[in-house]
Amino acid sequence: QVRLMESGGGSVQAGGSLTLSCVASGVIFRTYPMAWFRQNPGEEREGVASIDSDGRISYADSVQGRFTVSKDNGVNTLNLEMAGLKPEDAAMYYCAAVLARSELPDLDSDRYRYWGQGTQVTVSS
């Protein structure tokens, strides 16, 4: 019933910028926590940025100061502005959402129930 669709991925040179977007189906879930994760083959999924129902934002240390997450509740869209991209930022980026608050950390993948299919980001040097 809940669907998430990421877009905006692509290939950029190191130091470049991309903006990712995630659109959630329907409008009923617009106030609930959402997050961005990324993953490469053979590696664990890494939390990148999150925003909860109160607007509180968390970032991974590795992207702090370079990425900006925002949420447009009116259109159920989560955005991730990525600047100063590094080769190590290359990954499949996933949007995630949950329908209820949790005691788990904001960037813990176990917190989230619904996931998009991912959008690929590559960074060349």
CSV table of C-alpha atoms in Angstrom, one decimal:
chain,number,residue,atom,x,y,z
A,1,GLN,CA,0.0,0.0,0.0
A,2,VAL,CA,2.8,2.4,0.8
A,3,ARG,CA,5.1,3.1,-2.1
A,4,LEU,CA,8.3,5.2,-2.2
A,5,MET,CA,9.9,6.3,-5.4
A,6,GLU,CA,13.3,7.9,-5.6
A,7,SER,CA,14.6,10.0,-8.4
A,8,GLY,CA,17.5,12.3,-9.2
A,9,GLY,CA,20.4,10.0,-9.2
A,10,GLY,CA,23.1,10.2,-11.8
A,11,SER,CA,26.8,10.5,-12.5
A,12,VAL,CA,28.8,13.5,-11.4
A,13,GLN,CA,32.4,14.5,-11.0
A,14,ALA,CA,33.9,14.8,-7.6
A,15,GLY,CA,32.9,18.1,-6.0
A,16,GLY,CA,29.7,18.2,-7.9
A,17,SER,CA,26.1,18.3,-6.7
A,18,LEU,CA,23.0,16.3,-7.1
A,19,THR,CA,19.5,16.5,-5.6
A,20,LEU,CA,17.6,13.3,-4.9
A,21,SER,CA,13.8,13.2,-4.3
A,22,CYS,CA,11.5,10.6,-2.9
A,23,VAL,CA,7.8,10.7,-3.4
A,24,ALA,CA,5.5,8.7,-1.1
A,25,SER,CA,2.2,7.5,-2.4
A,26,GLY,CA,-0.8,9.0,-0.8
A,27,VAL,CA,-0.9,11.8,1.7
A,28,ILE,CA,-1.7,10.1,5.0
A,29,PHE,CA,1.9,9.4,5.9
A,30,ARG,CA,3.3,12.8,5.2
A,31,THR,CA,4.0,13.7,8.9
A,32,TYR,CA,5.9,10.5,9.7
A,33,PRO,CA,9.7,10.0,9.9
A,34,MET,CA,11.6,9.5,6.6
A,35,ALA,CA,15.2,8.9,5.9
A,36,TRP,CA,17.8,8.3,3.2
A,37,PHE,CA,20.1,5.3,3.2
A,38,ARG,CA,22.8,4.2,0.9
A,39,GLN,CA,24.4,0.9,0.1
A,40,ASN,CA,27.0,-0.7,-2.2
A,41,PRO,CA,27.2,-4.4,-3.0
A,42,GLY,CA,28.6,-6.5,-0.2
A,43,GLU,CA,28.2,-3.7,2.3
A,44,GLU,CA,25.7,-2.9,5.0
A,45,ARG,CA,23.1,-0.2,4.4
A,46,GLU,CA,24.3,3.1,5.8
A,47,GLY,CA,22.0,5.8,7.2
A,48,VAL,CA,22.6,9.2,5.5
A,49,ALA,CA,20.0,11.6,6.7
A,50,SER,CA,16.6,11.6,8.4
A,51,ILE,CA,13.8,13.9,9.3
A,52,ASP,CA,11.2,13.0,11.9
A,53,SER,CA,7.6,14.1,12.2
A,54,ASP,CA,8.6,17.1,14.3
A,55,GLY,CA,11.2,18.3,11.8
A,56,ARG,CA,14.2,17.1,13.7
A,57,ILE,CA,17.1,16.2,11.3
A,58,SER,CA,20.0,13.8,11.7
A,59,TYR,CA,23.0,13.3,9.5
A,60,ALA,CA,25.7,10.8,9.2
A,61,ASP,CA,29.0,12.2,10.2
A,62,SER,CA,30.4,11.5,6.8
A,63,VAL,CA,27.9,13.8,5.1
A,64,GLN,CA,27.5,16.5,7.7
A,65,GLY,CA,28.0,19.9,6.1
A,66,ARG,CA,27.6,18.6,2.6
A,67,PHE,CA,24.1,17.1,2.4
A,68,THR,CA,20.8,18.8,3.3
A,69,VAL,CA,17.6,16.9,3.8
A,70,SER,CA,14.2,18.4,3.7
A,71,LYS,CA,10.6,17.3,3.6
A,72,ASP,CA,7.6,18.8,1.8
A,73,ASN,CA,4.6,17.4,3.6
A,74,GLY,CA,2.2,19.0,1.2
A,75,VAL,CA,3.4,16.7,-1.6
A,76,ASN,CA,4.8,13.8,0.5
A,77,THR,CA,8.3,14.4,-0.9
A,78,LEU,CA,11.6,13.9,0.8
A,79,ASN,CA,14.6,15.6,-0.7
A,80,LEU,CA,18.4,15.2,-0.3
A,81,GLU,CA,20.6,18.0,-1.6
A,82,MET,CA,24.1,16.6,-2.1
A,83,ALA,CA,27.0,18.9,-2.5
A,84,GLY,CA,30.7,18.5,-2.5
A,85,LEU,CA,30.3,14.9,-3.6
A,86,LYS,CA,33.2,12.5,-3.0
A,87,PRO,CA,33.9,9.1,-4.7
A,88,GLU,CA,33.0,7.4,-1.4
A,89,ASP,CA,29.5,8.9,-1.7
A,90,ALA,CA,28.8,6.6,-4.7
A,91,ALA,CA,26.1,4.2,-3.8
A,92,MET,CA,22.5,3.2,-4.4
A,93,TYR,CA,20.5,5.6,-2.4
A,94,TYR,CA,17.2,4.5,-0.8
A,95,CYS,CA,14.3,6.4,0.6
A,96,ALA,CA,12.7,4.9,3.7
A,97,ALA,CA,9.6,5.7,5.8
A,98,VAL,CA,7.9,4.5,8.9
A,99,LEU,CA,4.3,4.9,10.1
A,100,ALA,CA,5.0,5.3,13.8
A,101,ARG,CA,7.6,6.7,16.1
A,102,SER,CA,10.3,4.4,17.4
A,103,GLU,CA,12.9,4.3,20.1
A,104,LEU,CA,15.5,3.2,17.6
A,105,PRO,CA,18.1,5.7,16.4
A,106,ASP,CA,17.0,7.8,13.4
A,107,LEU,CA,19.6,6.4,11.1
A,108,ASP,CA,19.1,2.7,12.1
A,109,SER,CA,17.6,0.9,9.1
A,110,ASP,CA,15.6,-1.3,11.5
A,111,ARG,CA,13.5,1.7,12.3
A,112,TYR,CA,11.9,1.9,8.9
A,113,ARG,CA,9.4,-0.4,7.3
A,114,TYR,CA,8.9,1.0,3.8
A,115,TRP,CA,11.6,1.3,1.2
A,116,GLY,CA,12.0,2.6,-2.3
A,117,GLN,CA,13.7,0.8,-5.1
A,118,GLY,CA,16.8,3.0,-5.0
A,119,THR,CA,18.4,5.6,-7.3
A,120,GLN,CA,22.1,5.2,-8.3
A,121,VAL,CA,24.7,7.9,-7.6
A,122,THR,CA,28.1,7.6,-9.1
A,123,VAL,CA,31.0,10.0,-8.5
A,124,SER,CA,34.0,10.1,-10.7
A,125,SER,CA,37.4,11.6,-9.9
